[in-house]
């Protein structure tokens, strides 16, 4: 995105799912973007070592699938813009109630204001197709590379939610649904 003019960058609010094809990219630079969300397909970027969405102030959270980028060791994120960050602690949005069946929901055509994505195909945890089961969304704050990020998990079951690791130290210790949540005290409080 560094080659784009500021006007062109402002028009891009999300990346396409085809970023999954960028398996050789080692450094993803999204400096000063207008992005509001990153697609879960970022987890397929298996060579990603460095992630730089710095000064992308509309990015308040990331997909849990970013934890699949096992080589990711460096990040530069504007943490003050993130939900639940250590210093300002802005609240997490309330997530939708769990669905035990997707009979009344088209997971390939979602309203991102309600679901955080335009489509949810696979479980964030086990990677099984979400259409075969339900949908259980939770927030979790984990260290990813050099920053603690708020991650949106789209799980297929309560078992997958239970399989999530504990939250980062000094952050909410368990997965949660957002809304008003009590966060641990910090040195900044």
XYZ file of N, CA, C and O in Angstrom:
756
model
N 0.812 -1.197 0.000
C 0.000 0.000 0.000
C 0.858 1.264 0.000
O 0.330 2.339 -0.168
N 2.156 1.099 0.190
C 3.025 2.270 0.236
C 3.113 2.979 -1.112
O 3.419 4.164 -1.159
N 2.839 2.258 -2.214
C 2.902 2.884 -3.537
C 1.662 3.707 -3.857
O 1.642 4.452 -4.831
N 0.610 3.558 -3.081
C -0.641 4.264 -3.355
C -0.599 5.692 -2.833
O 0.057 5.978 -1.829
N -1.326 6.556 -3.485
C -1.438 7.935 -3.008
C -2.329 7.939 -1.764
O -3.097 6.999 -1.533
N -2.268 8.988 -0.943
C -3.150 9.071 0.222
C -4.633 8.949 -0.153
O -5.406 8.318 0.569
N -5.019 9.535 -1.269
C -6.418 9.453 -1.718
C -6.809 8.010 -2.037
O -7.899 7.562 -1.699
N -5.906 7.282 -2.696
C -6.178 5.880 -3.032
C -6.231 5.022 -1.770
O -7.093 4.146 -1.644
N -5.329 5.271 -0.821
C -5.318 4.507 0.433
C -6.608 4.706 1.222
O -7.104 3.769 1.837
N -7.151 5.916 1.227
C -8.377 6.202 1.986
C -9.571 5.404 1.482
O -10.510 5.153 2.224
N -9.546 4.998 0.229
C -10.668 4.263 -0.359
C -10.682 2.790 0.037
O -11.697 2.125 -0.092
N -9.577 2.267 0.532
C -9.476 0.843 0.869
C -9.777 0.669 2.354
O -9.022 1.134 3.204
N -10.882 -0.034 2.669
C -11.244 -0.235 4.079
C -11.063 -1.676 4.539
O -11.134 -1.963 5.730
N -10.852 -2.589 3.616
C -10.531 -3.965 3.980
C -9.691 -4.576 2.860
O -9.660 -4.058 1.744
N -9.009 -5.642 3.187
C -8.205 -6.356 2.201
C -9.022 -7.534 1.674
O -9.864 -8.078 2.391
N -8.765 -7.977 0.463
C -9.530 -9.102 -0.080
C -9.083 -10.430 0.537
O -7.931 -10.562 0.971
N -9.978 -11.422 0.551
C -9.600 -12.751 1.041
C -8.438 -13.363 0.265
O -7.746 -14.244 0.768
N -8.181 -12.867 -0.932
C -7.090 -13.408 -1.752
C -5.710 -13.145 -1.149
O -4.715 -13.666 -1.666
N -5.627 -12.407 -0.031
C -4.317 -12.260 0.615
C -3.785 -13.615 1.057
O -2.594 -13.767 1.282
N -4.668 -14.614 1.146
C -4.244 -15.974 1.487
C -3.232 -16.513 0.471
O -2.448 -17.402 0.797
N -3.240 -15.985 -0.720
C -2.314 -16.431 -1.762
C -0.925 -15.820 -1.603
O 0.014 -16.223 -2.297
N -0.770 -14.873 -0.712
C 0.514 -14.188 -0.528
C 1.380 -14.934 0.482
O 1.811 -14.387 1.491
N 1.645 -16.182 0.208
C 2.359 -17.033 1.164
C 3.856 -16.748 1.242
O 4.514 -17.233 2.155
N 4.416 -15.970 0.321
C 5.844 -15.653 0.358
C 6.117 -14.280 0.968
O 7.281 -13.931 1.194
N 5.080 -13.506 1.278
C 5.265 -12.158 1.845
C 5.837 -12.286 3.252
O 5.301 -13.007 4.091
N 6.928 -11.558 3.487
C 7.561 -11.591 4.812
C 7.242 -10.352 5.640
O 7.282 -10.405 6.862
N 6.946 -9.221 4.981
C 6.649 -7.984 5.711
C 5.409 -7.356 5.089
O 5.434 -6.960 3.923
N 4.343 -7.260 5.859
C 3.104 -6.640 5.398
C 3.037 -5.235 5.974
O 2.909 -5.051 7.183
N 3.160 -4.238 5.102
C 3.165 -2.837 5.509
C 1.799 -2.232 5.184
O 1.417 -2.142 4.024
N 1.098 -1.829 6.212
C -0.208 -1.183 6.060
C -0.177 0.179 6.740
O -1.169 0.637 7.282
N 0.970 0.800 6.729
C 1.204 2.062 7.409
C 0.182 3.111 6.986
O -0.061 3.327 5.808
N -0.446 3.732 7.967
C -1.363 4.853 7.763
C -2.516 4.508 6.820
O -2.959 5.341 6.040
N -3.014 3.285 6.927
C -4.123 2.874 6.066
C -5.456 3.342 6.648
O -5.530 3.802 7.785
N -6.498 3.169 5.886
C -7.861 3.482 6.299
C -8.635 2.191 6.577
O -9.859 2.191 6.623
N -7.914 1.088 6.748
C -8.546 -0.214 6.953
C -9.363 -0.237 8.247
O -8.941 0.311 9.258
N -10.520 -0.905 8.188
C -11.336 -1.104 9.385
C -11.300 -2.559 9.831
O -11.697 -2.869 10.960
N -10.859 -3.468 8.964
C -10.728 -4.874 9.344
C -9.737 -5.565 8.416
O -9.513 -5.153 7.291
N -9.175 -6.631 8.950
C -8.258 -7.508 8.227
C -9.000 -8.835 8.054
O -9.577 -9.341 9.019
N -8.988 -9.443 6.881
C -9.708 -10.704 6.715
C -8.998 -11.855 7.430
O -7.768 -11.840 7.571
N -9.754 -12.856 7.859
C -9.136 -13.995 8.543
C -8.138 -14.752 7.674
O -7.272 -15.457 8.186
N -8.206 -14.575 6.381
C -7.277 -15.246 5.467
C -5.828 -14.828 5.691
O -4.911 -15.455 5.156
N -5.588 -13.811 6.519
C -4.214 -13.431 6.837
C -3.465 -14.609 7.453
O -2.251 -14.724 7.326
N -4.190 -15.520 8.091
C -3.566 -16.685 8.710
C -2.859 -17.597 7.723
O -2.004 -18.398 8.109
N -3.169 -17.495 6.434
C -2.516 -18.314 5.412
C -1.191 -17.714 4.950
O -0.460 -18.340 4.174
N -0.859 -16.527 5.430
C 0.401 -15.880 5.034
C 1.536 -16.488 5.872
O 2.063 -15.868 6.789
N 1.904 -17.707 5.545
C 2.796 -18.517 6.368
C 4.229 -18.003 6.463
O 4.951 -18.385 7.381
N 4.658 -17.134 5.574
C 6.017 -16.587 5.634
C 6.086 -15.242 6.348
O 7.170 -14.676 6.505
N 4.935 -14.738 6.793
C 4.888 -13.409 7.396
C 5.754 -13.348 8.653
O 5.560 -14.114 9.592
N 6.712 -12.435 8.662
C 7.620 -12.240 9.790
C 7.384 -10.911 10.488
O 7.654 -10.776 11.681
N 6.936 -9.911 9.731
C 6.751 -8.570 10.289
C 5.434 -7.989 9.785
O 5.107 -8.087 8.609
N 4.699 -7.370 10.702
C 3.369 -6.821 10.418
C 3.362 -5.375 10.894
O 3.607 -5.104 12.065
N 3.098 -4.430 9.970
C 3.190 -3.014 10.290
C 1.920 -2.263 9.876
O 1.886 -1.640 8.815
N 0.874 -2.305 10.713
C -0.301 -1.470 10.445
C -0.249 -0.164 11.249
O -1.283 0.413 11.584
N 0.935 0.299 11.563
C 1.103 1.484 12.406
C 0.364 2.691 11.818
O 0.357 2.904 10.612
N -0.238 3.459 12.655
C -1.058 4.646 12.360
C -2.273 4.326 11.489
O -2.828 5.209 10.859
N -2.705 3.079 11.487
C -3.983 2.696 10.860
C -5.018 2.763 11.982
O -5.397 1.754 12.575
N -5.432 3.965 12.313
C -6.215 4.222 13.523
C -7.640 3.680 13.489
O -8.316 3.679 14.497
N -8.095 3.202 12.337
C -9.436 2.613 12.268
C -9.399 1.102 12.519
O -10.440 0.466 12.599
N -8.209 0.523 12.641
C -8.080 -0.898 12.985
C -8.122 -1.013 14.505
O -7.172 -0.633 15.184
N -9.218 -1.542 15.022
C -9.400 -1.657 16.474
C -9.249 -3.091 16.965
O -9.208 -3.339 18.161
N -9.204 -4.050 16.037
C -9.096 -5.471 16.385
C -8.556 -6.231 15.172
O -8.472 -5.692 14.077
N -8.230 -7.522 15.387
C -7.673 -8.375 14.338
C -8.317 -9.753 14.406
O -8.820 -10.153 15.452
N -8.275 -10.501 13.323
C -8.838 -11.850 13.360
C -7.904 -12.803 14.118
O -6.678 -12.684 14.028
N -8.486 -13.726 14.846
C -7.703 -14.711 15.597
C -6.759 -15.489 14.683
O -5.681 -15.912 15.101
N -7.125 -15.646 13.431
C -6.322 -16.424 12.485
C -4.914 -15.876 12.308
O -4.023 -16.598 11.864
N -4.670 -14.642 12.702
C -3.306 -14.092 12.602
C -2.337 -14.898 13.468
O -1.139 -14.916 13.206
N -2.851 -15.600 14.477
C -1.983 -16.431 15.324
C -1.422 -17.631 14.561
O -0.502 -18.280 15.038
N -1.950 -17.929 13.371
C -1.426 -19.023 12.543
C -0.145 -18.626 11.820
O 0.524 -19.471 11.238
N 0.185 -17.360 11.835
C 1.419 -16.868 11.200
C 2.569 -17.141 12.170
O 3.002 -16.258 12.922
N 3.042 -18.360 12.187
C 4.030 -18.823 13.180
C 5.373 -18.109 13.088
O 6.113 -18.062 14.067
N 5.717 -17.559 11.947
C 6.995 -16.854 11.796
C 6.899 -15.385 12.184
O 7.905 -14.685 12.228
N 5.706 -14.919 12.480
C 5.498 -13.507 12.812
C 6.146 -13.195 14.163
O 5.716 -13.689 15.209
N 7.206 -12.371 14.141
C 7.933 -12.040 15.367
C 8.012 -10.545 15.635
O 8.344 -10.146 16.745
N 7.720 -9.717 14.623
C 7.807 -8.273 14.809
C 6.510 -7.628 14.338
O 5.972 -7.965 13.289
N 6.048 -6.670 15.142
C 4.850 -5.914 14.752
C 4.979 -4.482 15.240
O 5.664 -4.208 16.221
N 4.329 -3.601 14.518
C 4.260 -2.204 14.913
C 2.803 -1.789 14.726
O 2.351 -1.559 13.607
N 2.080 -1.744 15.847
C 0.646 -1.475 15.843
C 0.379 -0.246 16.703
O 1.001 -0.067 17.752
N -0.547 0.587 16.282
C -0.966 1.743 17.094
C -1.894 1.227 18.184
O -3.118 1.227 18.049
N -1.306 0.783 19.291
C -2.067 0.084 20.320
C -3.110 0.958 21.018
O -4.087 0.440 21.541
N -2.932 2.254 21.018
C -3.931 3.120 21.660
C -5.277 3.074 20.942
O -6.298 3.398 21.514
N -5.297 2.648 19.683
C -6.539 2.556 18.918
C -7.258 1.226 19.128
O -8.385 1.056 18.677
N -6.626 0.279 19.835
C -7.165 -1.067 19.956
C -8.168 -1.197 21.103
O -8.011 -0.579 22.150
N -9.177 -2.045 20.892
C -10.126 -2.358 21.962
C -9.367 -2.972 23.128
O -8.514 -3.837 22.940
N -9.681 -2.511 24.338
C -9.112 -3.094 25.539
C -7.641 -2.868 25.739
O -7.013 -3.572 26.524
N -7.032 -1.879 25.062
C -5.582 -1.714 25.195
C -5.203 -1.376 26.634
O -6.011 -0.908 27.425
N -3.967 -1.636 26.943
C -3.442 -1.533 28.307
C -3.593 -0.135 28.913
O -3.842 0.000 30.097
N -3.448 0.904 28.122
C -3.448 2.262 28.672
C -4.830 2.895 28.725
O -5.247 3.402 29.757
N -5.557 2.885 27.618
C -6.840 3.595 27.562
C -8.042 2.698 27.816
O -9.096 3.182 28.206
N -7.902 1.418 27.553
C -8.930 0.406 27.787
C -10.283 0.733 27.159
O -11.316 0.686 27.826
N -10.321 1.081 25.864
C -11.631 1.289 25.230
C -12.415 -0.024 25.241
O -11.831 -1.101 25.147
N -13.738 0.053 25.372
C -14.538 -1.168 25.493
C -14.613 -1.962 24.192
O -14.514 -1.411 23.101
N -14.796 -3.257 24.355
C -15.014 -4.148 23.221
C -16.479 -4.068 22.808
O -17.362 -4.014 23.659
N -16.775 -4.122 21.516
C -18.174 -4.193 21.100
C -18.817 -5.494 21.583
O -18.151 -6.525 21.671
N -20.095 -5.423 21.881
C -20.852 -6.617 22.271
C -21.027 -7.515 21.043
O -21.419 -7.031 19.983
N -20.736 -8.782 21.196
C -20.863 -9.733 20.091
C -22.256 -10.358 20.073
O -22.975 -10.330 21.071
N -22.599 -10.938 18.937
C -23.889 -11.604 18.763
C -23.973 -12.837 19.668
O -22.955 -13.454 19.976
N -25.182 -13.214 20.071
C -25.334 -14.442 20.870
C -24.885 -15.659 20.061
O -24.946 -15.654 18.827
N -24.460 -16.725 20.746
C -24.039 -17.929 20.024
C -25.200 -18.535 19.233
O -26.352 -18.454 19.636
N -24.857 -19.143 18.108
C -25.840 -19.832 17.279
C -25.466 -21.316 17.242
O -24.344 -21.656 16.888
N -26.387 -22.175 17.612
C -26.109 -23.607 17.554
C -26.327 -24.156 16.148
O -25.904 -25.252 15.828
N -26.992 -23.370 15.305
C -27.242 -23.753 13.914
C -27.152 -22.503 13.046
O -27.515 -21.412 13.478
N -26.694 -22.673 11.828
C -26.623 -21.553 10.899
C -27.756 -21.588 9.882
O -27.671 -20.972 8.821
N -28.848 -22.278 10.225
C -29.980 -22.425 9.305
C -30.552 -21.074 8.878
O -30.969 -20.913 7.734
N -30.553 -20.085 9.770
C -31.131 -18.776 9.456
C -30.077 -17.720 9.137
O -30.372 -16.531 9.133
N -28.857 -18.152 8.873
C -27.768 -17.219 8.611
C -26.974 -17.695 7.404
O -26.643 -18.877 7.300
N -26.676 -16.795 6.504
C -25.829 -17.115 5.356
C -24.406 -16.673 5.700
O -24.088 -15.478 5.591
N -23.525 -17.578 6.134
C -22.180 -17.180 6.560
C -21.305 -16.627 5.443
O -20.250 -16.075 5.702
N -21.752 -16.748 4.199
C -20.993 -16.200 3.077
C -21.440 -14.785 2.729
O -20.840 -14.141 1.869
N -22.479 -14.287 3.403
C -23.018 -12.959 3.107
C -23.461 -12.293 4.413
O -24.655 -12.252 4.719
N -22.492 -11.793 5.166
C -22.771 -11.230 6.493
C -22.629 -9.715 6.493
O -21.878 -9.148 5.710
N -23.325 -9.101 7.423
C -23.176 -7.668 7.649
C -21.979 -7.483 8.588
O -22.037 -7.902 9.747
N -20.902 -6.861 8.119
C -19.720 -6.735 8.973
C -19.948 -5.895 10.228
O -19.234 -6.054 11.207
N -20.957 -5.039 10.228
C -21.248 -4.265 11.443
C -21.766 -5.146 12.571
O -21.617 -4.820 13.733
N -22.387 -6.273 12.217
C -22.914 -7.193 13.231
C -21.981 -8.360 13.519
O -21.960 -8.876 14.625
N -21.228 -8.801 12.512
C -20.435 -10.017 12.635
C -18.929 -9.784 12.539
O -18.152 -10.717 12.729
N -18.489 -8.568 12.209
C -17.060 -8.285 12.110
C -16.426 -8.749 10.813
O -15.241 -8.558 10.604
N -17.202 -9.373 9.947
C -16.692 -9.869 8.670
C -17.843 -9.941 7.677
O -19.002 -10.007 8.077
N -17.500 -9.946 6.408
C -18.529 -10.105 5.371
C -18.821 -11.577 5.117
O -19.845 -11.918 4.540
N -17.923 -12.453 5.561
C -18.114 -13.888 5.414
C -17.300 -14.609 6.488
O -16.212 -14.161 6.849
N -17.842 -15.707 6.975
C -17.122 -16.569 7.916
C -17.250 -17.984 7.361
O -18.354 -18.528 7.292
N -16.135 -18.552 6.939
C -16.169 -19.872 6.305
C -15.696 -20.987 7.236
O -16.280 -22.059 7.242
N -14.634 -20.719 7.992
C -14.040 -21.764 8.828
C -13.917 -21.301 10.271
O -13.846 -20.102 10.549
N -13.837 -22.275 11.152
C -13.625 -22.002 12.571
C -12.228 -21.410 12.758
O -11.245 -21.918 12.208
N -12.137 -20.359 13.532
C -10.851 -19.718 13.805
C -9.908 -20.647 14.553
O -8.693 -20.496 14.472
N -10.453 -21.597 15.305
C -9.644 -22.449 16.178
C -9.253 -23.753 15.483
O -8.076 -24.067 15.350
N -10.238 -24.524 15.009
C -9.952 -25.850 14.437
C -9.920 -25.859 12.919
O -9.554 -26.862 12.316
N -10.329 -24.771 12.285
C -10.318 -24.584 10.829
C -11.333 -25.449 10.083
O -11.291 -25.551 8.875
N -12.280 -26.062 10.803
C -13.346 -26.820 10.126
C -14.357 -25.846 9.548
O -14.522 -24.738 10.063
N -15.076 -26.255 8.513
C -16.108 -25.374 7.941
C -17.166 -25.005 8.981
O -17.672 -25.856 9.693
N -17.456 -23.730 9.081
C -18.399 -23.226 10.075
C -19.832 -23.623 9.727
O -20.670 -23.758 10.607
N -20.105 -23.847 8.438
C -21.462 -24.178 8.004
C -21.955 -25.494 8.600
O -23.146 -25.742 8.680
N -21.039 -26.367 9.007
C -21.414 -27.677 9.529
C -21.847 -27.634 10.988
O -22.278 -28.639 11.532
N -21.705 -26.493 11.620
C -22.036 -26.421 13.043
C -22.601 -25.051 13.363
O -23.253 -24.447 12.538
N -22.326 -24.560 14.531
C -22.822 -23.262 14.947
C -21.765 -22.189 14.828
O -20.720 -22.376 14.209
N -22.045 -21.050 15.446
C -21.108 -19.938 15.445
C -21.065 -19.334 16.842
O -22.094 -18.921 17.380
N -19.892 -19.334 17.427
C -19.667 -18.807 18.767
C -18.557 -17.769 18.675
O -17.393 -18.133 18.519
N -18.916 -16.493 18.742
C -17.921 -15.435 18.649
C -17.487 -14.984 20.039
O -18.332 -14.811 20.935
N -16.187 -14.797 20.208
C -15.636 -14.265 21.452
C -14.447 -13.370 21.127
O -13.838 -13.475 20.063
N -14.132 -12.511 22.084
C -12.932 -11.682 22.034
C -11.876 -12.313 22.923
O -12.195 -12.866 23.976
N -10.625 -12.182 22.537
C -9.512 -12.571 23.389
C -8.340 -11.645 23.067
O -8.142 -11.271 21.908
N -7.594 -11.248 24.086
C -6.410 -10.406 23.890
C -5.170 -11.261 24.083
O -4.964 -11.812 25.163
N -4.371 -11.375 23.027
C -3.168 -12.212 23.059
C -1.973 -11.450 22.494
O -2.127 -10.577 21.645
N -0.790 -11.863 22.959
C 0.430 -11.323 22.365
C 0.618 -11.963 20.999
O 0.617 -13.176 20.861
N 0.739 -11.116 19.997
C 1.027 -11.532 18.631
C 2.247 -10.725 18.223
O 2.183 -9.489 18.180
N 3.340 -11.395 17.972
C 4.610 -10.731 17.685
C 4.968 -9.850 18.882
O 5.041 -10.356 20.001
N 5.125 -8.543 18.698
C 5.572 -7.682 19.793
C 4.450 -6.877 20.440
O 4.712 -6.032 21.291
N 3.189 -7.127 20.044
C 2.061 -6.362 20.589
C 0.971 -7.296 21.111
O 0.817 -8.411 20.616
N 0.212 -6.815 22.094
C -0.987 -7.526 22.523
C -2.136 -6.991 21.686
O -2.382 -5.787 21.649
N -2.812 -7.917 20.988
C -3.874 -7.534 20.065
C -5.219 -8.093 20.515
O -5.285 -9.230 20.974
N -6.288 -7.318 20.346
C -7.629 -7.863 20.551
C -7.998 -8.690 19.323
O -7.900 -8.207 18.193
N -8.357 -9.939 19.553
C -8.622 -10.857 18.451
C -10.072 -11.309 18.473
O -10.596 -11.673 19.524
N -10.705 -11.310 17.311
C -12.065 -11.812 17.177
C -11.981 -13.277 16.771
O -11.384 -13.621 15.745
N -12.598 -14.137 17.591
C -12.621 -15.572 17.335
C -14.003 -15.953 16.828
O -15.007 -15.624 17.459
N -14.050 -16.644 15.702
C -15.286 -17.209 15.163
C -15.172 -18.717 15.317
O -14.601 -19.393 14.464
N -15.692 -19.238 16.416
C -15.553 -20.658 16.722
C -16.791 -21.438 16.309
O -17.902 -20.906 16.290
N -16.586 -22.728 16.008
C -17.691 -23.581 15.581
C -18.407 -24.233 16.749
O -19.489 -24.783 16.583
N -17.811 -24.173 17.953
C -18.416 -24.859 19.095
C -17.907 -24.272 20.405
O -16.896 -23.567 20.436
N -18.586 -24.620 21.485
C -18.109 -24.219 22.810
C -16.790 -24.928 23.124
O -15.961 -24.396 23.853
N -16.586 -26.129 22.565
C -15.327 -26.849 22.778
C -14.153 -26.072 22.181
O -13.077 -26.001 22.783
N -14.354 -25.470 21.016
C -13.277 -24.670 20.417
C -13.027 -23.405 21.238
O -11.879 -23.000 21.405
N -14.074 -22.795 21.766
C -13.885 -21.629 22.636
C -13.093 -22.047 23.880
O -12.165 -21.360 24.306
N -13.434 -23.211 24.455
C -12.736 -23.704 25.645
C -11.272 -24.036 25.354
O -10.434 -24.007 26.261
N -10.935 -24.332 24.099
C -9.567 -24.678 23.724
C -8.662 -23.456 23.557
O -7.451 -23.609 23.382
N -9.236 -22.254 23.611
C -8.431 -21.041 23.448
C -7.470 -20.881 24.629
O -7.793 -21.256 25.756
N -6.309 -20.283 24.382
C -5.381 -20.034 25.489
C -5.905 -18.925 26.392
O -6.851 -18.215 26.043
N -5.287 -18.769 27.555
C -5.633 -17.661 28.442
C -5.188 -16.348 27.832
O -4.290 -16.310 26.993
N -5.838 -15.267 28.228
C -5.500 -13.948 27.714
C -4.121 -13.490 28.163
O -3.509 -14.070 29.064
N -3.637 -12.448 27.551
C -2.329 -11.881 27.878
C -2.335 -11.333 29.304
O -3.373 -10.871 29.789
N -1.188 -11.370 29.984
C -1.105 -10.791 31.337
C -1.536 -9.320 31.329
O -1.251 -8.578 30.386
N -2.258 -8.919 32.355
C -2.775 -7.560 32.535
C -3.920 -7.223 31.590
O -4.283 -6.065 31.441
N -4.466 -8.221 30.921
C -5.638 -8.063 30.067
C -6.710 -9.018 30.579
O -6.470 -9.794 31.502
N -7.881 -8.996 29.985
C -8.955 -9.886 30.406
C -8.456 -11.320 30.246
O -8.039 -11.713 29.158
N -8.477 -12.123 31.316
C -7.811 -13.429 31.286
C -8.532 -14.528 30.507
O -7.924 -15.555 30.204
N -9.801 -14.341 30.184
C -10.556 -15.391 29.501
C -11.266 -14.816 28.278
O -11.498 -13.611 28.199
N -11.660 -15.674 27.342
C -12.463 -15.191 26.216
C -13.761 -14.572 26.736
O -14.303 -15.001 27.752
N -14.253 -13.551 26.038
C -15.464 -12.865 26.499
C -16.281 -12.380 25.318
O -15.812 -12.360 24.183
N -17.509 -11.946 25.599
C -18.451 -11.518 24.559
C -18.424 -10.009 24.326
O -19.173 -9.501 23.502
N -17.585 -9.287 25.026
C -17.520 -7.841 24.843
C -18.530 -7.126 25.715
O -19.007 -7.665 26.702
N -18.848 -5.907 25.324
C -19.723 -5.093 26.169
C -18.963 -4.622 27.389
O -17.740 -4.467 27.366
N -19.653 -4.432 28.458
C -19.002 -3.993 29.700
C -18.321 -5.178 30.363
O -18.960 -6.113 30.812
N -17.003 -5.153 30.380
C -16.221 -6.213 31.010
C -15.235 -5.573 31.969
O -14.743 -4.474 31.734
N -14.984 -6.257 33.064
C -14.004 -5.767 34.042
C -12.615 -6.191 33.614
O -12.340 -7.377 33.466
N -11.769 -5.196 33.387
C -10.408 -5.484 33.002
C -9.515 -5.382 34.223
O -9.793 -4.599 35.136
N -8.441 -6.157 34.279
C -7.532 -6.081 35.426
C -6.952 -4.676 35.578
O -6.804 -3.945 34.601
N -6.627 -4.329 36.789
C -5.961 -3.057 37.050
C -4.589 -3.081 36.399
O -3.979 -4.133 36.236
N -4.104 -1.922 36.018
C -2.791 -1.844 35.400
C -1.969 -0.786 36.112
O -2.459 -0.045 36.951
N -0.692 -0.723 35.765
C 0.180 0.301 36.325
C -0.257 1.700 35.918
O 0.147 2.686 36.513
N -1.086 1.784 34.874
C -1.544 3.084 34.362
C -2.795 3.555 35.072
O -3.194 4.701 34.896
N -3.476 2.664 35.800
C -4.744 3.043 36.445
C -4.501 3.937 37.650
O -3.520 3.949 38.275
